XYZ file of N, CA, C and O in Angstrom:
436
model
N 122.572 73.395 96.189
C 121.582 73.451 97.243
C 121.706 74.750 98.046
O 120.718 75.354 98.421
N 122.946 75.147 98.321
C 123.180 76.381 99.076
C 122.684 77.601 98.312
O 122.140 78.542 98.913
N 122.853 77.596 96.987
C 122.357 78.709 96.172
C 120.838 78.807 96.247
O 120.279 79.903 96.307
N 120.176 77.677 96.243
C 118.721 77.651 96.341
C 118.261 78.233 97.675
O 117.296 79.010 97.729
N 118.945 77.881 98.734
C 118.604 78.417 100.057
C 118.790 79.931 100.071
O 117.945 80.668 100.573
N 119.885 80.412 99.493
C 120.141 81.857 99.447
C 119.089 82.571 98.599
O 118.645 83.665 98.950
N 118.691 81.966 97.501
C 117.651 82.570 96.659
C 116.321 82.658 97.406
O 115.609 83.661 97.315
N 115.986 81.625 98.154
C 114.745 81.641 98.936
C 114.795 82.704 100.023
O 113.809 83.391 100.277
N 115.934 82.840 100.674
C 116.085 83.867 101.703
C 115.934 85.259 101.099
O 115.277 86.134 101.679
N 116.553 85.463 99.952
C 116.466 86.766 99.282
C 115.025 87.064 98.863
O 114.547 88.195 99.014
N 114.331 86.058 98.357
C 112.943 86.237 97.953
C 112.062 86.560 99.159
O 111.207 87.443 99.099
N 112.275 85.851 100.250
C 111.522 86.098 101.476
C 111.771 87.519 101.979
O 110.854 88.221 102.387
N 113.023 87.954 101.921
C 113.376 89.299 102.380
C 112.724 90.368 101.498
O 112.235 91.385 102.004
N 112.706 90.150 100.178
C 112.037 91.099 99.269
C 110.549 91.194 99.575
O 109.965 92.278 99.569
N 109.937 90.062 99.871
C 108.511 90.032 100.199
C 108.239 90.794 101.491
O 107.273 91.563 101.586
N 109.087 90.601 102.491
C 108.931 91.309 103.758
C 109.033 92.818 103.537
O 108.231 93.591 104.071
N 109.997 93.246 102.733
C 110.151 94.674 102.446
C 108.946 95.234 101.700
O 108.515 96.364 101.960
N 108.378 94.459 100.782
C 107.178 94.895 100.062
C 106.013 95.104 101.013
O 105.291 96.094 100.918
N 105.828 94.171 101.926
C 104.736 94.268 102.900
C 104.939 95.480 103.795
O 103.998 96.224 104.074
N 106.169 95.705 104.233
C 106.450 96.853 105.098
C 106.190 98.174 104.376
O 105.605 99.097 104.939
N 106.593 98.259 103.111
C 106.361 99.484 102.343
C 104.878 99.715 102.125
O 104.389 100.842 102.215
N 104.135 98.658 101.834
C 102.691 98.788 101.621
C 101.991 99.219 102.900
O 101.097 100.083 102.880
N 102.394 98.666 104.027
C 101.794 99.030 105.310
C 102.097 100.483 105.636
O 101.214 101.228 106.070
N 103.322 100.898 105.412
C 103.706 102.280 105.658
C 102.930 103.224 104.742
O 102.468 104.288 105.162
N 102.748 102.831 103.497
C 101.992 103.645 102.541
C 100.522 103.754 102.950
O 99.935 104.838 102.884
N 99.926 102.647 103.382
C 98.541 102.687 103.863
C 98.395 103.657 105.029
O 97.470 104.463 105.076
N 99.330 103.566 105.959
C 99.271 104.435 107.137
C 99.420 105.901 106.734
O 98.648 106.752 107.170
N 100.421 106.210 105.913
C 100.644 107.606 105.542
C 99.496 108.147 104.704
O 99.174 109.334 104.797
N 98.848 107.303 103.925
C 97.669 107.725 103.169
C 96.542 108.126 104.111
O 95.904 109.164 103.925
N 96.326 107.307 105.129
C 95.289 107.631 106.116
C 95.640 108.923 106.844
O 94.786 109.790 107.039
N 96.900 109.067 107.235
C 97.322 110.282 107.942
C 97.145 111.519 107.070
O 96.682 112.568 107.541
N 97.467 111.410 105.789
C 97.304 112.534 104.871
C 95.832 112.887 104.712
O 95.459 114.065 104.713
N 94.984 111.872 104.570
C 93.548 112.132 104.455
C 93.026 112.806 105.717
O 92.200 113.715 105.643
N 93.527 112.389 106.858
C 93.124 112.992 108.126
C 93.563 114.456 108.180
O 92.803 115.330 108.568
N 94.802 114.721 107.778
C 95.319 116.091 107.858
C 94.596 117.029 106.893
O 94.432 118.208 107.179
N 94.155 116.507 105.761
C 93.435 117.329 104.790
C 91.947 117.428 105.088
O 91.228 118.190 104.439
N 91.472 116.637 106.041
C 90.052 116.651 106.370
C 89.202 116.054 105.262
O 88.083 116.495 105.022
N 89.751 115.052 104.581
C 89.021 114.394 103.501
C 87.715 113.812 104.042
O 87.574 113.542 105.232
N 86.762 113.634 103.142
C 85.443 113.147 103.521
C 85.555 111.879 104.365
O 86.151 110.904 103.953
N 84.978 111.930 105.559
C 84.960 110.780 106.449
C 86.124 110.711 107.423
O 86.118 109.919 108.343
N 87.147 111.551 107.225
C 88.331 111.483 108.078
C 88.361 112.573 109.137
O 89.257 112.601 109.976
N 87.397 113.477 109.143
C 87.315 114.493 110.197
C 86.738 113.836 111.450
O 86.269 112.696 111.418
N 86.767 114.575 112.564
C 86.187 114.043 113.802
C 84.732 113.682 113.557
O 83.979 114.456 112.990
N 84.356 112.480 113.968
C 82.987 112.017 113.790
C 82.723 111.369 112.445
O 81.626 110.871 112.203
N 83.711 111.342 111.552
C 83.538 110.724 110.241
C 83.544 109.209 110.332
O 84.080 108.613 111.268
N 82.939 108.584 109.343
C 82.806 107.116 109.345
C 84.170 106.422 109.356
O 84.402 105.491 110.133
N 85.073 106.864 108.477
C 86.384 106.232 108.390
C 87.197 106.457 109.666
O 87.867 105.562 110.156
N 87.126 107.686 110.199
C 87.879 107.989 111.411
C 87.347 107.186 112.595
O 88.109 106.696 113.413
N 86.034 107.049 112.686
C 85.451 106.274 113.779
C 85.758 104.784 113.658
O 85.741 104.067 114.651
N 86.025 104.318 112.435
C 86.356 102.905 112.238
C 87.787 102.595 112.687
O 88.130 101.432 112.890
N 88.619 103.614 112.853
C 90.000 103.412 113.307
C 90.012 103.040 114.783
O 89.354 103.686 115.586
N 90.769 102.034 115.147
C 90.945 101.733 116.568
C 91.614 102.920 117.267
O 92.383 103.663 116.653
N 91.331 103.100 118.524
C 91.875 104.240 119.286
C 93.403 104.315 119.246
O 93.953 105.399 119.070
N 94.127 103.182 119.379
C 95.594 103.289 119.306
C 96.076 103.805 117.943
O 97.039 104.560 117.863
N 95.381 103.420 116.870
C 95.745 103.900 115.545
C 95.453 105.389 115.422
O 96.238 106.135 114.843
N 94.346 105.845 115.993
C 94.031 107.270 115.976
C 95.123 108.070 116.690
O 95.567 109.105 116.187
N 95.565 107.576 117.855
C 96.629 108.271 118.591
C 97.931 108.292 117.791
O 98.630 109.311 117.760
N 98.241 107.185 117.134
C 99.461 107.109 116.338
C 99.400 108.081 115.165
O 100.390 108.748 114.842
N 98.251 108.177 114.523
C 98.076 109.109 113.409
C 98.254 110.544 113.896
O 98.947 111.349 113.262
N 97.644 110.877 115.022
C 97.774 112.230 115.568
C 99.232 112.525 115.939
O 99.722 113.627 115.687
N 99.933 111.548 116.515
C 101.353 111.729 116.832
C 102.165 111.942 115.563
O 103.056 112.791 115.519
N 101.859 111.160 114.538
C 102.561 111.260 113.256
C 102.358 112.646 112.650
O 103.306 113.260 112.158
N 101.136 113.143 112.697
C 100.848 114.445 112.104
C 101.472 115.595 112.892
O 101.706 116.668 112.332
N 101.751 115.383 114.162
C 102.333 116.446 114.977
C 103.864 116.495 114.880
O 104.476 117.417 115.402
N 104.477 115.536 114.195
C 105.934 115.517 114.054
C 106.353 116.236 112.780
O 105.542 116.500 111.894
N 107.658 116.520 112.694
C 108.187 117.193 111.509
C 108.645 116.179 110.467
O 108.594 114.973 110.698
N 109.149 116.669 109.341
C 109.498 115.826 108.198
C 110.501 114.730 108.478
O 110.284 113.576 108.126
N 111.629 115.052 109.119
C 112.655 114.040 109.380
C 112.182 112.979 110.346
O 112.477 111.792 110.178
N 111.453 113.400 111.348
C 110.929 112.441 112.325
C 109.853 111.565 111.693
O 109.706 110.401 112.067
N 109.114 112.129 110.754
C 108.077 111.340 110.079
C 108.678 110.194 109.287
O 108.105 109.107 109.231
N 109.828 110.438 108.651
C 110.495 109.375 107.889
C 110.844 108.199 108.801
O 110.595 107.052 108.465
N 111.417 108.515 109.941
C 111.798 107.480 110.901
C 110.565 106.764 111.423
O 110.531 105.527 111.508
N 109.558 107.541 111.768
C 108.326 106.967 112.304
C 107.642 106.089 111.256
O 107.122 105.016 111.579
N 107.666 106.514 110.000
C 107.047 105.746 108.919
C 107.731 104.390 108.745
O 107.062 103.377 108.532
N 109.057 104.362 108.862
C 109.785 103.094 108.750
C 109.426 102.160 109.904
O 109.238 100.958 109.696
N 109.315 102.705 111.110
C 108.937 101.890 112.262
C 107.514 101.364 112.116
O 107.227 100.225 112.480
N 106.637 102.189 111.587
C 105.241 101.798 111.388
C 105.149 100.645 110.396
O 104.346 99.734 110.554
N 105.988 100.662 109.370
C 105.993 99.592 108.378
C 106.344 98.240 108.957
O 105.911 97.208 108.463
N 107.125 98.233 110.046
C 107.546 96.976 110.658
C 106.646 96.520 111.799
O 106.784 95.407 112.287
N 105.719 97.331 112.217
C 104.915 97.041 113.402
C 103.755 96.092 113.107
O 102.930 96.354 112.230
N 103.683 95.025 113.865
C 102.561 94.092 113.725
C 101.279 94.695 114.273
O 100.196 94.438 113.764
N 101.407 95.490 115.351
C 100.222 96.135 115.920
C 99.556 97.043 114.896
O 98.333 97.017 114.737
N 100.359 97.827 114.192
C 99.802 98.732 113.187
C 99.130 97.927 112.081
O 98.065 98.298 111.593
N 99.739 96.813 111.703
C 99.132 95.964 110.676
C 97.744 95.498 111.118
O 96.780 95.536 110.357
N 97.631 95.084 112.371
C 96.342 94.642 112.898
C 95.342 95.791 112.962
O 94.168 95.629 112.637
N 95.809 96.969 113.399
C 94.916 98.129 113.499
C 94.418 98.571 112.134
O 93.250 98.921 111.978
N 95.298 98.532 111.127
C 94.878 98.893 109.773
C 93.833 97.901 109.248
O 92.867 98.294 108.587
N 94.034 96.633 109.547
C 93.062 95.618 109.128
C 91.720 95.838 109.825
O 90.662 95.726 109.204
N 91.756 96.188 111.119
C 90.513 96.475 111.850
C 89.800 97.667 111.243
O 88.580 97.671 111.120
N 90.578 98.677 110.888
C 89.985 99.883 110.307
C 89.302 99.556 108.984
O 88.186 99.997 108.727
N 89.942 98.756 108.158
C 89.350 98.391 106.871
C 88.088 97.554 107.060
O 87.111 97.727 106.354
N 88.106 96.641 108.033
C 86.912 95.836 108.307
C 85.783 96.692 108.856
O 84.613 96.424 108.616
N 86.130 97.718 109.622
C 85.119 98.599 110.189
C 84.391 99.400 109.136
O 83.211 99.716 109.269
N 85.084 99.736 108.045
C 84.459 100.490 106.953
C 83.648 99.569 106.063
O 82.529 99.865 105.690
N 84.225 98.438 105.710
C 83.585 97.525 104.760
C 83.638 96.109 105.322
O 84.465 95.303 104.898
N 82.778 95.812 106.299
C 82.841 94.467 106.881
C 82.484 93.401 105.843
O 81.599 93.590 105.018
N 83.206 92.320 105.907
C 82.951 91.214 104.979
C 81.627 90.545 105.341
O 81.330 90.355 106.524
N 80.838 90.198 104.346
C 79.581 89.513 104.659
C 79.849 88.126 105.239
O 80.870 87.514 104.958
N 78.934 87.685 106.044
C 79.064 86.354 106.628
C 78.957 85.308 105.521
O 78.129 85.430 104.620
N 79.818 84.296 105.557
C 79.765 83.289 104.503
C 78.477 82.471 104.598
O 77.955 82.223 105.677
N 77.978 82.086 103.429
C 76.787 81.235 103.404
C 77.193 79.830 103.811
O 78.219 79.322 103.402
N 76.348 79.225 104.605
C 76.644 77.886 105.065
C 75.909 76.889 104.198
O 74.761 77.096 103.814
N 76.560 75.788 103.927
C 75.949 74.725 103.173
C 75.324 73.740 104.155
O 76.013 73.099 104.921
N 74.015 73.674 104.128
C 73.311 72.786 105.059
C 72.990 71.428 104.425
O 72.202 70.668 104.985
N 73.570 71.156 103.305
C 73.330 69.884 102.655
C 72.094 69.916 101.772
O 71.431 70.926 101.620
N 71.753 68.794 101.153
C 70.604 68.756 100.249
C 69.296 68.917 101.017
O 69.167 68.499 102.153
N 68.342 69.535 100.351
C 67.006 69.688 100.967
C 66.219 68.421 100.716
O 66.154 67.912 99.602
N 65.636 67.946 101.730
C 64.829 66.730 101.618
C 63.361 67.098 101.662
O 62.904 67.788 102.550
N 62.601 66.596 100.715
C 61.171 66.764 100.736
C 60.692 67.973 100.171
O 60.226 68.904 100.060
């Protein structure tokens, strides 16, 4: 039983690390696109405007730091729940999900 508990803990920890790495990668991808001026990421671009203001400030701070500081900042970003929410808002702002169709039951008559 104890081995099973340890295996579950290890699996949960691996999953958490995967999520953190993916979040950090999403953020650094956006920052790189911003720094290169990729389509939509310049001032006034659709993707940039879809970013929440706190995420925009964080991206600008990230781009203004040097290599060693970026590594540290990237690790912190991977663990941040706020950044996770901001990234989700940014994605919804670009491609909002359509409203689900409602089932009003059978048509009578």
